[in-house]
CSV table of C-alpha atoms and ligand atoms in Angstrom, one decimal:
chain,number,residue,atom,x,y,z
A,1,MET,CA,-26.9,5.7,-20.7
A,2,ASN,CA,-24.2,4.5,-23.1
A,3,ILE,CA,-20.6,4.2,-21.7
A,4,CYS,CA,-17.3,3.1,-23.0
A,5,VAL,CA,-14.4,2.1,-20.7
A,6,ILE,CA,-11.0,2.1,-22.2
A,7,GLY,CA,-8.6,-0.4,-20.4
A,8,THR,CA,-10.2,-3.6,-19.2
A,9,GLY,CA,-7.9,-4.4,-16.2
A,10,TYR,CA,-8.8,-4.5,-12.5
A,11,VAL,CA,-10.4,-1.1,-12.6
A,12,GLY,CA,-11.8,-1.0,-16.1
A,13,LEU,CA,-13.4,-4.5,-16.0
A,14,VAL,CA,-15.0,-3.9,-12.5
A,15,THR,CA,-16.2,-0.4,-13.6
A,16,GLY,CA,-17.7,-1.7,-16.8
A,17,ALA,CA,-19.4,-4.7,-15.2
A,18,CYS,CA,-20.8,-2.6,-12.3
A,19,PHE,CA,-22.1,0.1,-14.6
A,20,ALA,CA,-23.8,-2.6,-16.7
A,21,GLU,CA,-25.3,-4.0,-13.5
A,22,LEU,CA,-26.7,-0.6,-12.7
A,23,GLY,CA,-28.5,-0.7,-16.0
A,24,HIS,CA,-26.2,1.2,-18.4
A,25,ASN,CA,-25.0,-0.1,-21.7
A,26,VAL,CA,-21.2,-0.6,-21.6
A,27,TRP,CA,-18.5,-1.2,-24.1
A,28,CYS,CA,-15.2,-2.4,-22.5
A,29,VAL,CA,-12.1,-1.8,-24.8
A,30,ASP,CA,-8.7,-3.2,-24.5
A,31,ILE,CA,-5.6,-3.4,-26.8
A,32,ASP,CA,-4.9,-6.8,-25.5
A,33,GLU,CA,-6.5,-9.0,-28.2
A,34,GLU,CA,-6.2,-12.2,-26.2
A,35,LYS,CA,-7.9,-10.6,-23.2
A,36,VAL,CA,-10.8,-9.4,-25.3
A,37,GLU,CA,-11.1,-12.7,-27.0
A,38,ALA,CA,-11.2,-14.5,-23.6
A,39,LEU,CA,-13.8,-12.1,-22.2
A,40,ASN,CA,-16.0,-12.7,-25.2
A,41,LYS,CA,-15.8,-16.4,-24.4
A,42,GLY,CA,-16.7,-15.8,-20.8
A,43,ILE,CA,-13.2,-16.2,-19.4
A,44,ILE,CA,-12.3,-13.6,-16.8
A,45,PRO,CA,-8.6,-12.8,-16.8
A,46,ILE,CA,-8.3,-11.8,-13.2
A,47,TYR,CA,-9.4,-13.1,-9.8
A,48,GLU,CA,-11.8,-10.8,-8.1
A,49,PRO,CA,-14.7,-12.1,-5.9
A,50,ASP,CA,-18.0,-12.3,-7.8
A,51,LEU,CA,-16.6,-10.6,-10.9
A,52,ASP,CA,-17.1,-13.6,-13.1
A,53,LYS,CA,-20.8,-13.8,-12.2
A,54,LEU,CA,-21.4,-10.1,-12.8
A,55,VAL,CA,-19.6,-10.1,-16.1
A,56,LYS,CA,-21.4,-13.2,-17.4
A,57,THR,CA,-24.9,-12.0,-16.3
A,58,ASN,CA,-24.5,-8.6,-18.0
A,59,PHE,CA,-22.8,-10.0,-21.1
A,60,VAL,CA,-25.6,-12.4,-21.6
A,61,ALA,CA,-28.2,-9.6,-21.0
A,62,GLY,CA,-26.5,-7.6,-23.7
A,63,ARG,CA,-25.5,-4.7,-21.5
A,64,LEU,CA,-21.8,-5.5,-21.5
A,65,SER,CA,-19.6,-5.9,-24.6
A,66,PHE,CA,-15.9,-6.3,-25.3
A,67,THR,CA,-13.9,-5.0,-28.2
A,68,THR,CA,-10.4,-4.0,-29.2
A,69,SER,CA,-11.8,-1.1,-31.3
A,70,ILE,CA,-12.0,2.3,-29.6
A,71,SER,CA,-13.9,3.8,-32.5
A,72,GLU,CA,-16.5,1.0,-32.4
A,73,ALA,CA,-17.0,1.5,-28.6
A,74,LEU,CA,-17.0,5.3,-28.8
A,75,THR,CA,-19.5,6.0,-31.5
A,76,ASP,CA,-22.7,5.7,-29.4
A,77,SER,CA,-21.1,6.3,-26.0
A,78,LEU,CA,-21.7,9.6,-24.2
A,79,PHE,CA,-19.2,8.8,-21.4
A,80,VAL,CA,-15.7,7.6,-22.3
A,81,PHE,CA,-13.8,6.3,-19.2
A,82,ILE,CA,-10.0,6.2,-19.3
A,83,ALA,CA,-9.0,3.2,-17.1
A,84,VAL,CA,-5.5,2.3,-18.4
A,85,ALA,CA,-2.5,1.8,-16.2
A,86,THR,CA,-0.3,4.6,-14.8
A,87,PRO,CA,2.9,2.7,-13.8
A,88,PRO,CA,5.8,4.4,-12.2
A,89,GLY,CA,8.4,5.9,-14.6
A,90,GLU,CA,12.1,5.7,-13.9
A,91,ASP,CA,12.1,8.7,-11.6
A,92,GLY,CA,9.0,7.5,-9.7
A,93,SER,CA,6.6,9.9,-11.4
A,94,ALA,CA,3.4,8.4,-13.0
A,95,ASP,CA,4.0,7.2,-16.6
A,96,LEU,CA,1.2,8.8,-18.5
A,97,SER,CA,2.0,7.4,-21.9
A,98,GLN,CA,-1.0,5.1,-21.9
A,99,VAL,CA,-3.4,7.8,-20.7
A,100,LEU,CA,-2.2,10.4,-23.2
A,101,GLY,CA,-2.1,7.8,-26.0
A,102,VAL,CA,-5.7,6.9,-25.3
A,103,ALA,CA,-6.5,10.7,-25.3
A,104,ARG,CA,-5.1,10.9,-28.9
A,105,GLU,CA,-7.2,7.8,-29.9
A,106,ILE,CA,-10.3,9.4,-28.5
A,107,GLY,CA,-9.6,12.6,-30.4
A,108,LYS,CA,-9.3,10.6,-33.6
A,109,SER,CA,-12.5,8.6,-33.1
A,110,MET,CA,-14.9,11.2,-31.6
A,111,ASN,CA,-17.9,11.9,-33.7
A,112,GLU,CA,-20.1,14.0,-31.3
A,113,TYR,CA,-20.1,15.5,-27.8
A,114,LYS,CA,-18.5,13.2,-25.3
A,115,ILE,CA,-17.7,13.4,-21.7
A,116,ILE,CA,-14.2,12.0,-21.1
A,117,VAL,CA,-13.7,10.6,-17.6
A,118,ASP,CA,-10.2,10.1,-16.1
A,119,LYS,CA,-10.7,7.1,-13.9
A,120,SER,CA,-7.0,6.1,-14.0
A,121,THR,CA,-5.0,7.6,-11.0
A,122,VAL,CA,-3.3,10.5,-12.6
A,123,PRO,CA,-1.2,13.4,-11.2
A,124,VAL,CA,-2.8,16.8,-10.6
A,125,GLY,CA,-3.1,18.7,-13.9
A,126,THR,CA,-3.5,15.6,-16.1
A,127,ALA,CA,-7.1,16.3,-17.1
A,128,LYS,CA,-5.9,19.6,-18.5
A,129,ARG,CA,-3.3,17.7,-20.6
A,130,VAL,CA,-5.9,15.2,-21.8
A,131,LYS,CA,-8.1,18.1,-22.8
A,132,GLU,CA,-5.3,19.8,-24.8
A,133,ILE,CA,-4.4,16.6,-26.6
A,134,ILE,CA,-7.9,15.8,-27.6
A,135,LYS,CA,-8.4,19.4,-28.8
A,136,GLU,CA,-5.2,19.2,-30.8
A,137,VAL,CA,-6.3,16.1,-32.6
A,138,ILE,CA,-9.7,17.5,-33.3
A,139,VAL,CA,-8.1,20.6,-34.8
A,140,GLU,CA,-5.8,18.3,-36.9
A,141,ARG,CA,-8.9,16.6,-38.3
A,142,SER,CA,-10.4,20.1,-39.0
A,143,ALA,CA,-13.4,18.9,-37.1
A,144,ASP,CA,-15.6,21.0,-34.8
A,145,LEU,CA,-16.5,18.9,-31.8
A,146,GLU,CA,-17.3,19.7,-28.2
A,147,PHE,CA,-16.3,17.6,-25.2
A,148,ASP,CA,-15.6,17.9,-21.4
A,149,VAL,CA,-13.0,16.2,-19.4
A,150,VAL,CA,-13.8,15.2,-15.8
A,151,SER,CA,-11.9,13.5,-13.0
A,152,ASN,CA,-13.6,10.6,-11.3
A,153,PRO,CA,-10.9,8.8,-9.2
A,154,GLU,CA,-11.4,5.2,-8.2
A,155,PHE,CA,-11.2,4.1,-4.6
A,156,LEU,CA,-12.0,0.4,-4.9
A,157,LYS,CA,-9.9,-2.1,-3.0
A,158,GLU,CA,-8.8,-5.2,-4.9
A,159,GLY,CA,-10.4,-8.2,-3.2
A,160,ALA,CA,-13.5,-6.2,-2.5
A,161,ALA,CA,-13.8,-4.2,-5.7
A,162,ILE,CA,-17.4,-4.9,-6.6
A,163,GLU,CA,-18.6,-4.3,-3.0
A,164,ASP,CA,-16.7,-1.0,-3.0
A,165,PHE,CA,-18.1,0.1,-6.4
A,166,MET,CA,-21.7,-0.8,-5.5
A,167,HIS,CA,-21.5,0.5,-1.9
A,168,PRO,CA,-19.0,3.4,-2.1
A,169,ASP,CA,-18.0,5.5,0.9
A,170,ARG,CA,-18.2,8.3,-1.5
A,171,ILE,CA,-18.0,9.1,-5.3
A,172,VAL,CA,-15.7,11.9,-6.1
A,173,VAL,CA,-16.2,13.9,-9.3
A,174,GLY,CA,-14.1,16.8,-10.4
A,175,VAL,CA,-15.7,19.0,-13.0
A,176,ASP,CA,-15.1,22.5,-14.5
A,177,ASN,CA,-18.7,23.2,-15.6
A,178,GLN,CA,-22.3,22.6,-14.7
A,179,LYS,CA,-23.2,20.5,-17.7
A,180,SER,CA,-20.6,17.8,-16.9
A,181,ALA,CA,-21.6,18.0,-13.2
A,182,GLU,CA,-25.2,17.2,-14.1
A,183,LEU,CA,-24.3,14.4,-16.5
A,184,MET,CA,-22.1,12.7,-13.9
A,185,ARG,CA,-24.9,12.9,-11.4
A,186,GLU,CA,-27.2,11.3,-13.9
A,187,LEU,CA,-24.7,8.5,-14.6
A,188,TYR,CA,-24.4,7.7,-10.9
A,189,GLN,CA,-28.1,8.2,-10.1
A,190,PRO,CA,-28.7,4.5,-9.4
A,191,LEU,CA,-26.2,4.8,-6.5
A,192,ILE,CA,-27.2,8.3,-5.4
A,193,GLN,CA,-30.8,7.0,-5.1
A,194,LYS,CA,-29.6,4.4,-2.7
A,195,GLY,CA,-28.2,7.1,-0.5
A,196,TYR,CA,-24.5,7.0,-1.5
A,197,GLN,CA,-22.8,10.3,-1.5
A,198,LEU,CA,-21.5,12.0,-4.7
A,199,ILE,CA,-19.1,14.8,-3.9
A,200,THR,CA,-18.6,17.3,-6.7
A,201,ILE,CA,-15.4,19.4,-6.6
A,202,ASP,CA,-13.0,21.0,-9.0
A,203,VAL,CA,-10.9,18.9,-11.3
A,204,LEU,CA,-7.5,19.6,-9.7
A,205,SER,CA,-8.8,18.8,-6.2
A,206,ALA,CA,-10.3,15.6,-7.4
A,207,GLU,CA,-7.0,14.5,-8.9
A,208,MET,CA,-5.3,15.4,-5.6
A,209,THR,CA,-7.9,13.6,-3.5
A,210,LYS,CA,-7.0,10.2,-4.9
A,211,TYR,CA,-3.3,10.6,-4.1
A,212,ALA,CA,-4.0,12.2,-0.7
A,213,ALA,CA,-6.3,9.2,0.2
A,214,ASN,CA,-3.7,6.6,-0.8
A,215,ALA,CA,-0.8,8.5,0.8
A,216,MET,CA,-2.8,8.8,4.1
A,217,LEU,CA,-3.5,5.0,4.1
A,218,ALA,CA,0.1,4.2,3.3
A,219,THR,CA,1.2,6.7,6.1
A,220,ARG,CA,-1.0,4.8,8.7
A,221,ILE,CA,0.7,1.5,7.7
A,222,SER,CA,4.2,2.9,7.9
A,223,PHE,CA,3.4,4.7,11.1
A,224,MET,CA,2.2,1.4,12.8
A,225,ASN,CA,5.2,-0.5,11.4
A,226,GLU,CA,7.5,2.1,13.0
A,227,ILE,CA,5.5,1.9,16.3
A,228,ALA,CA,5.9,-2.0,16.0
A,229,ARG,CA,9.7,-1.6,15.8
A,230,ILE,CA,9.7,0.6,18.9
A,231,CYS,CA,7.4,-1.9,20.6
A,232,ASP,CA,9.9,-4.7,19.8
A,233,ALA,CA,12.7,-2.7,21.3
A,234,ALA,CA,10.7,-1.7,24.3
A,235,GLY,CA,9.0,-5.0,25.0
A,236,ALA,CA,5.5,-3.5,24.4
A,237,ASP,CA,2.9,-5.2,22.2
A,238,VAL,CA,1.7,-3.4,19.0
A,239,GLU,CA,-1.6,-5.2,19.0
A,240,MET,CA,-2.4,-3.9,22.4
A,241,VAL,CA,-1.3,-0.4,21.3
A,242,ARG,CA,-3.5,-0.7,18.2
A,243,ARG,CA,-6.5,-1.4,20.4
A,244,GLY,CA,-5.6,1.4,22.7
A,245,ILE,CA,-5.3,4.0,20.0
A,246,GLY,CA,-7.9,2.6,17.5
A,247,SER,CA,-10.7,3.2,20.1
A,248,ASP,CA,-10.0,6.9,19.9
A,249,THR,CA,-12.7,8.2,17.5
A,250,ARG,CA,-10.2,10.8,16.2
A,251,ILE,CA,-8.0,7.9,15.0
A,252,GLY,CA,-10.4,5.0,14.3
A,253,PRO,CA,-9.5,1.3,14.2
A,254,LYS,CA,-8.9,0.7,10.5
A,255,PHE,CA,-5.6,0.5,8.7
A,256,LEU,CA,-3.6,0.2,11.9
A,257,GLN,CA,-2.3,-3.3,11.5
A,258,ALA,CA,1.5,-3.7,11.8
A,259,GLY,CA,3.0,-6.2,9.3
A,260,ILE,CA,5.5,-6.5,6.5
A,261,GLY,CA,4.7,-3.4,4.6
A,262,TYR,CA,2.3,-2.3,1.9
A,263,GLY,CA,2.5,-3.5,-1.7
A,264,GLY,CA,0.1,-3.8,-4.6
A,265,SER,CA,-0.4,-1.8,-7.7
A,266,CYS,CA,-1.4,1.4,-6.0
A,267,PHE,CA,0.2,2.5,-2.7
A,268,PRO,CA,3.8,2.1,-3.7
A,269,LYS,CA,3.5,3.8,-7.1
A,270,ASP,CA,1.1,6.5,-5.8
A,271,VAL,CA,3.3,7.5,-2.9
A,272,LYS,CA,6.3,7.7,-5.3
A,273,ALA,CA,4.3,9.7,-7.8
A,274,LEU,CA,3.1,12.2,-5.2
A,275,ILE,CA,6.6,12.7,-4.0
A,276,GLN,CA,7.6,13.6,-7.6
A,277,THR,CA,4.6,15.9,-8.0
A,278,ALA,CA,5.5,17.7,-4.8
A,279,ALA,CA,9.1,18.0,-5.9
A,280,GLU,CA,8.1,19.4,-9.3
A,281,LEU,CA,5.9,22.0,-7.5
A,282,GLY,CA,8.7,23.0,-5.2
A,283,VAL,CA,7.3,21.3,-2.1
A,284,GLU,CA,9.6,19.1,0.1
A,285,PRO,CA,7.5,15.9,0.8
A,286,LYS,CA,9.2,14.9,4.0
A,287,ILE,CA,6.4,12.8,5.4
A,288,LEU,CA,5.9,10.9,2.1
A,289,GLU,CA,9.6,10.2,1.8
A,290,ALA,CA,9.6,8.7,5.3
A,291,VAL,CA,6.5,6.6,4.6
A,292,GLU,CA,8.3,5.1,1.6
A,293,THR,CA,11.6,4.5,3.5
A,294,VAL,CA,9.9,2.8,6.4
A,295,ASN,CA,7.9,0.6,4.0
A,296,ASN,CA,11.0,-0.5,2.0
A,297,LYS,CA,12.7,-1.5,5.3
A,298,GLN,CA,9.6,-3.3,6.6
A,299,LYS,CA,9.4,-5.5,3.5
A,300,THR,CA,12.5,-7.4,4.7
A,301,ARG,CA,11.5,-7.5,8.4
A,302,LEU,CA,10.7,-11.2,8.2
A,303,VAL,CA,14.1,-11.9,6.6
A,304,GLU,CA,15.8,-9.9,9.4
A,305,MET,CA,14.0,-12.1,12.0
A,306,ILE,CA,14.9,-15.2,10.1
A,307,THR,CA,18.6,-14.3,9.8
A,308,ASP,CA,18.7,-13.4,13.5
A,309,ARG,CA,17.4,-16.9,14.2
A,310,PHE,CA,19.2,-19.0,11.6
A,311,GLY,CA,22.2,-16.9,10.7
A,312,LYS,CA,22.8,-15.0,7.4
A,313,ASN,CA,23.7,-18.1,5.4
A,314,LEU,CA,20.6,-20.1,4.8
A,315,ALA,CA,22.1,-22.6,2.3
A,316,GLY,CA,20.1,-25.8,2.0
A,317,LEU,CA,17.4,-24.7,4.4
A,318,VAL,CA,13.8,-25.1,3.3
A,319,PHE,CA,11.2,-22.5,4.2
A,320,ALA,CA,7.5,-22.8,3.8
A,321,VAL,CA,5.7,-19.6,2.6
A,322,TRP,CA,1.9,-19.2,3.0
A,323,GLY,CA,0.6,-16.4,0.9
A,324,LEU,CA,2.0,-14.7,-2.2
A,325,ALA,CA,-0.6,-12.1,-3.3
A,326,PHE,CA,0.0,-8.6,-1.9
A,327,LYS,CA,-3.1,-9.0,0.1
A,328,PRO,CA,-5.9,-11.6,0.5
A,329,CYS,CA,-8.7,-12.1,-2.0
A,330,THR,CA,-6.7,-11.1,-5.1
A,331,ASP,CA,-4.2,-12.8,-7.4
A,332,ASP,CA,-2.4,-9.4,-7.9
A,333,MET,CA,1.3,-9.6,-7.0
A,334,ARG,CA,2.4,-6.2,-8.1
A,335,GLU,CA,5.0,-5.0,-5.5
A,336,ALA,CA,3.9,-7.8,-3.2
A,337,PRO,CA,6.3,-8.2,-0.1
A,338,SER,CA,6.4,-11.9,-0.9
A,339,ILE,CA,8.6,-11.2,-4.0
A,340,GLU,CA,11.3,-9.5,-2.0
A,341,ILE,CA,11.2,-12.0,0.9
A,342,ILE,CA,11.4,-15.0,-1.4
A,343,ASN,CA,14.2,-13.5,-3.6
A,344,ASN,CA,16.2,-12.5,-0.5
A,345,LEU,CA,15.9,-16.0,1.0
A,346,ARG,CA,16.8,-17.7,-2.3
A,347,ASN,CA,19.9,-15.4,-2.6
A,348,ARG,CA,21.0,-16.8,0.8
A,349,GLY,CA,20.8,-20.3,-0.6
A,350,ALA,CA,17.4,-21.3,0.9
A,351,TYR,CA,14.7,-23.4,-0.9
A,352,ILE,CA,11.2,-22.2,-0.8
A,353,GLN,CA,7.9,-24.1,-0.8
A,354,VAL,CA,4.9,-21.9,-1.4
A,355,HIS,CA,1.2,-21.9,-1.3
A,356,ASP,CA,-1.4,-19.3,-2.2
A,357,PRO,CA,-5.1,-20.0,-2.8
A,358,VAL,CA,-5.3,-18.0,-6.1
A,359,ALA,CA,-1.9,-16.2,-6.9
A,360,MET,CA,0.2,-19.3,-7.8
A,361,SER,CA,0.1,-18.8,-11.6
A,362,THR,CA,0.9,-15.1,-11.3
A,363,ALA,CA,3.7,-16.0,-8.9
A,364,LYS,CA,5.2,-18.7,-11.3
A,365,ALA,CA,5.4,-16.1,-14.1
A,366,LEU,CA,7.1,-13.6,-11.8
A,367,LEU,CA,9.4,-15.8,-9.7
A,368,GLY,CA,10.1,-18.7,-12.0
A,369,ASP,CA,10.9,-22.1,-10.5
A,370,GLU,CA,14.5,-21.8,-9.4
A,371,SER,CA,14.7,-23.0,-5.8
A,372,ILE,CA,10.9,-22.8,-5.5
A,373,ILE,CA,8.2,-25.5,-5.4
A,374,TYR,CA,4.6,-24.4,-5.8
A,375,LEU,CA,2.1,-26.6,-3.8
A,376,ASN,CA,-1.7,-26.7,-4.1
A,377,ASP,CA,-2.2,-27.9,-0.5
A,378,LYS,CA,-1.0,-25.5,2.1
A,379,TYR,CA,0.1,-28.4,4.4
A,380,ASP,CA,2.2,-30.0,1.7
A,381,ALA,CA,4.3,-26.8,1.6
A,382,LEU,CA,5.4,-27.5,5.2
A,383,GLN,CA,7.1,-30.8,4.5
A,384,ASN,CA,10.8,-30.7,5.4
A,385,ALA,CA,10.7,-27.0,6.1
A,386,VAL,CA,12.6,-25.5,9.0
A,387,ALA,CA,10.0,-22.8,9.5
A,388,LEU,CA,6.7,-21.4,8.2
A,389,LEU,CA,6.4,-17.8,7.0
A,390,VAL,CA,2.9,-16.2,6.9
A,391,VAL,CA,3.2,-13.6,4.3
A,392,THR,CA,-0.5,-12.9,3.2
A,393,GLU,CA,-3.3,-13.1,5.7
A,394,TRP,CA,-5.7,-15.3,3.7
A,395,GLY,CA,-8.7,-16.4,5.9
A,396,GLU,CA,-7.7,-20.1,5.4
A,397,TYR,CA,-4.4,-19.5,7.2
A,398,ARG,CA,-6.0,-18.0,10.3
A,399,GLU,CA,-7.3,-21.3,11.9
A,400,PRO,CA,-4.8,-24.0,10.9
A,401,ASP,CA,-4.8,-27.5,12.2
A,402,TYR,CA,-2.0,-26.9,14.7
A,403,GLU,CA,-1.1,-30.5,15.1
A,404,THR,CA,-0.6,-31.0,11.3
A,405,LEU,CA,1.3,-27.7,11.3
A,406,ARG,CA,3.6,-28.9,14.1
A,407,ASN,CA,4.1,-32.4,12.7
A,408,LYS,CA,4.8,-31.5,9.1
A,409,LEU,CA,7.3,-28.8,9.9
A,410,ASN,CA,10.8,-30.1,10.6
A,411,ASP,CA,10.9,-27.6,13.5
A,412,PRO,CA,7.8,-26.0,14.9
A,413,ILE,CA,8.9,-22.4,14.1
A,414,VAL,CA,6.5,-19.8,12.7
A,415,PHE,CA,7.3,-16.3,11.5
A,416,ASP,CA,4.0,-14.5,11.3
A,417,GLY,CA,4.4,-11.4,9.0
A,418,ARG,CA,0.7,-10.5,9.5
A,419,ASN,CA,0.1,-11.0,13.2
A,420,ILE,CA,-2.7,-13.5,12.6
A,421,TYR,CA,-2.0,-15.9,15.4
A,422,ASP,CA,-2.5,-15.5,19.1
A,423,PRO,CA,1.0,-15.7,20.8
A,424,MET,CA,-0.4,-17.6,23.8
A,425,THR,CA,-2.1,-20.2,21.6
A,426,MET,CA,1.2,-20.6,19.7
A,427,LYS,CA,3.1,-21.1,23.0
A,428,GLN,CA,0.5,-23.6,24.3
A,429,GLN,CA,0.8,-25.5,20.9
A,430,SER,CA,4.6,-25.6,21.4
A,431,PHE,CA,5.6,-23.3,18.6
A,432,GLU,CA,8.5,-21.0,18.5
A,433,TYR,CA,6.6,-18.0,17.4
A,434,TYR,CA,7.8,-14.7,15.9
A,435,ALA,CA,5.5,-11.9,15.0
A,436,ILE,CA,5.7,-8.1,14.2
A,437,GLY,CA,6.0,-5.9,17.3
A,438,ARG,CA,4.5,-8.5,19.7
A,439,ASN,CA,5.6,-9.4,23.2
A,440,GLY,CA,3.8,-12.6,23.6
A,441,THR,CA,0.7,-11.2,25.3
A,442,SER,CA,-2.5,-12.9,24.4
A,443,ILE,CA,-5.4,-10.6,23.4
A,444,GLN,CA,-7.9,-13.5,24.0
A,445,GLU,CA,-6.6,-14.0,27.5
A,446,MET,CA,-6.6,-10.3,28.3
A,447,GLU,CA,-10.2,-10.0,27.1
A,448,GLU,CA,-11.3,-12.9,29.2
A,449,SER,CA,-9.7,-11.4,32.3
A,450,ASN,CA,-11.4,-8.0,31.7
B,501,NAD,P1,-4.3,-2.9,-15.3
B,501,NAD,O1,-2.9,-2.9,-15.7
B,501,NAD,O2,-4.9,-4.1,-14.6
B,501,NAD,O3,-5.2,-2.6,-16.6
B,501,NAD,C1,-5.0,-1.7,-17.6
B,501,NAD,C2,-5.5,-2.2,-18.9
B,501,NAD,O4,-5.4,-1.2,-19.9
B,501,NAD,C3,-4.8,-3.4,-19.4
B,501,NAD,O5,-5.7,-4.5,-19.7
B,501,NAD,C4,-4.1,-2.9,-20.7
B,501,NAD,O6,-4.1,-3.9,-21.7
B,501,NAD,C5,-5.1,-1.9,-21.1
B,501,NAD,N1,-4.6,-0.9,-22.1
B,501,NAD,C6,-3.4,-0.3,-22.1
B,501,NAD,N2,-3.3,0.6,-23.1
B,501,NAD,C7,-4.5,0.6,-23.7
B,501,NAD,C8,-5.0,1.2,-24.9
B,501,NAD,N3,-4.3,2.1,-25.6
B,501,NAD,N4,-6.3,1.0,-25.2
B,501,NAD,C9,-7.0,0.1,-24.5
B,501,NAD,N5,-6.6,-0.6,-23.5
B,501,NAD,C10,-5.3,-0.4,-23.1
B,501,NAD,O7,-4.5,-1.6,-14.4
B,501,NAD,P2,-5.5,-1.3,-13.2
B,501,NAD,O8,-5.0,-2.0,-12.0
B,501,NAD,O9,-6.9,-1.6,-13.7
B,501,NAD,O10,-5.3,0.2,-13.0
B,501,NAD,C11,-5.8,1.2,-13.9
B,501,NAD,C12,-5.7,2.6,-13.3
B,501,NAD,O11,-6.6,2.6,-12.1
B,501,NAD,C13,-4.3,2.9,-12.7
B,501,NAD,O12,-4.1,4.3,-12.9
B,501,NAD,C14,-4.4,2.6,-11.3
B,501,NAD,O13,-3.5,3.4,-10.5
B,501,NAD,C15,-5.8,3.0,-11.0
B,501,NAD,N6,-6.4,2.3,-9.8
B,501,NAD,C16,-6.2,1.0,-9.6
B,501,NAD,C17,-6.8,0.3,-8.5
B,501,NAD,C18,-6.5,-1.1,-8.3
B,501,NAD,O14,-6.8,-1.6,-7.2
B,501,NAD,N7,-6.0,-1.9,-9.3
B,501,NAD,C19,-7.6,1.0,-7.7
B,501,NAD,C20,-7.8,2.4,-7.9
B,501,NAD,C21,-7.2,3.0,-9.0
């Protein structure tokens, strides 16, 4: 089948490459000329595991093409995916200008029946607005063209995006008629055949499903961060509590890690947008507001711990930071906790030495170079530092060479924002160790004694 994906960012590029891999012919469109030129030369603009291989194979096979022209991509495509960004507006609601602008462009370029697929995360009711805009433009053109608009929210996780697309927990499709339901099933047939579940629901519910999913995940994170604060105050250990509750099948073990809050391009903006949607609909979103408040506070938890240890004035002190991306396996730094932590420490007069396996150039563009040194070797970042801060739980930070860590740091002090180390090991290795909601109990040791 012929597909066109408008917006070639994290979601659009992954969607396009994966559909091509499933055997469809895909046009990826972007207004960013440099990005399209780079993609046509085989340069992948983002870091996502295995994406470069997938893009190159399908590009060479002729199933994946890149262009800046919507009309070129649209002509032969039955499916037109909208995968542009929906950033937060000033009041926190989703800014739909890119989505609605693309809807106009589709209306201008359409030549025959199309099925327009909202893949961007958009507030409930947006498919209806997209439909109205396209209709308006078609009427302006005095044309007589049929089309359907469906909602197909994306649930991929950055860092595991291809895996998630190719092995989805579920595919959600929101439709308002039988024809589009059948066409969407046909499109996803290669995955359905492998046993993956496609859930067909109404359009409004599909739009809500995406926000409800992200809000639920964000809620679990803020919930555990609040529990971690209570653990800290009470002397309990949040990792023990996590094991205790995660084994309950009604709760499940995932998304229960305490840490320094959620970031990224989705949870913060989607929680904000859902709060706005609720308010517009006259519903008071008390839980969602609390989720956001707890998260904002948690992002500075490490700084709180540092100022408790070193005092509020950090002038002249050097801190090493491991991890900049909002989570491992991505170079995405949108709303990453590292930004707030680093800026807060710099404002207190500290110098920062940072390392991240893939997000350093994104970080340089965002944070500049005032009071920051970027180092390609994680151990070099420790030189002359009074403490190490673990901000992103990259795999390569989990098993450090403890001797090098101790010797390179001025003082063997570690603030672990992701609870990746065993407190007992850190004690045995003579580190002064601070983590989130932990009381020093060793999980390893407890397991051995059980
Ligand atoms: P992104 O910013 O990485 O990519 C958007 C792309 O759209 C950019 O390359 C931009 O140049 C392009 N664009 C903007 N206007 C355009 C136009 N008129 N024509 C063609 N291209 C245009 O965004 P993203 O992270 O891929 O997110 C896209 C949508 O998917 C958002 O609504 C987001 O909430 C949702 N989503 C994102 C993720 C994620 O992990 N990133 C996961 C699920 C859903």
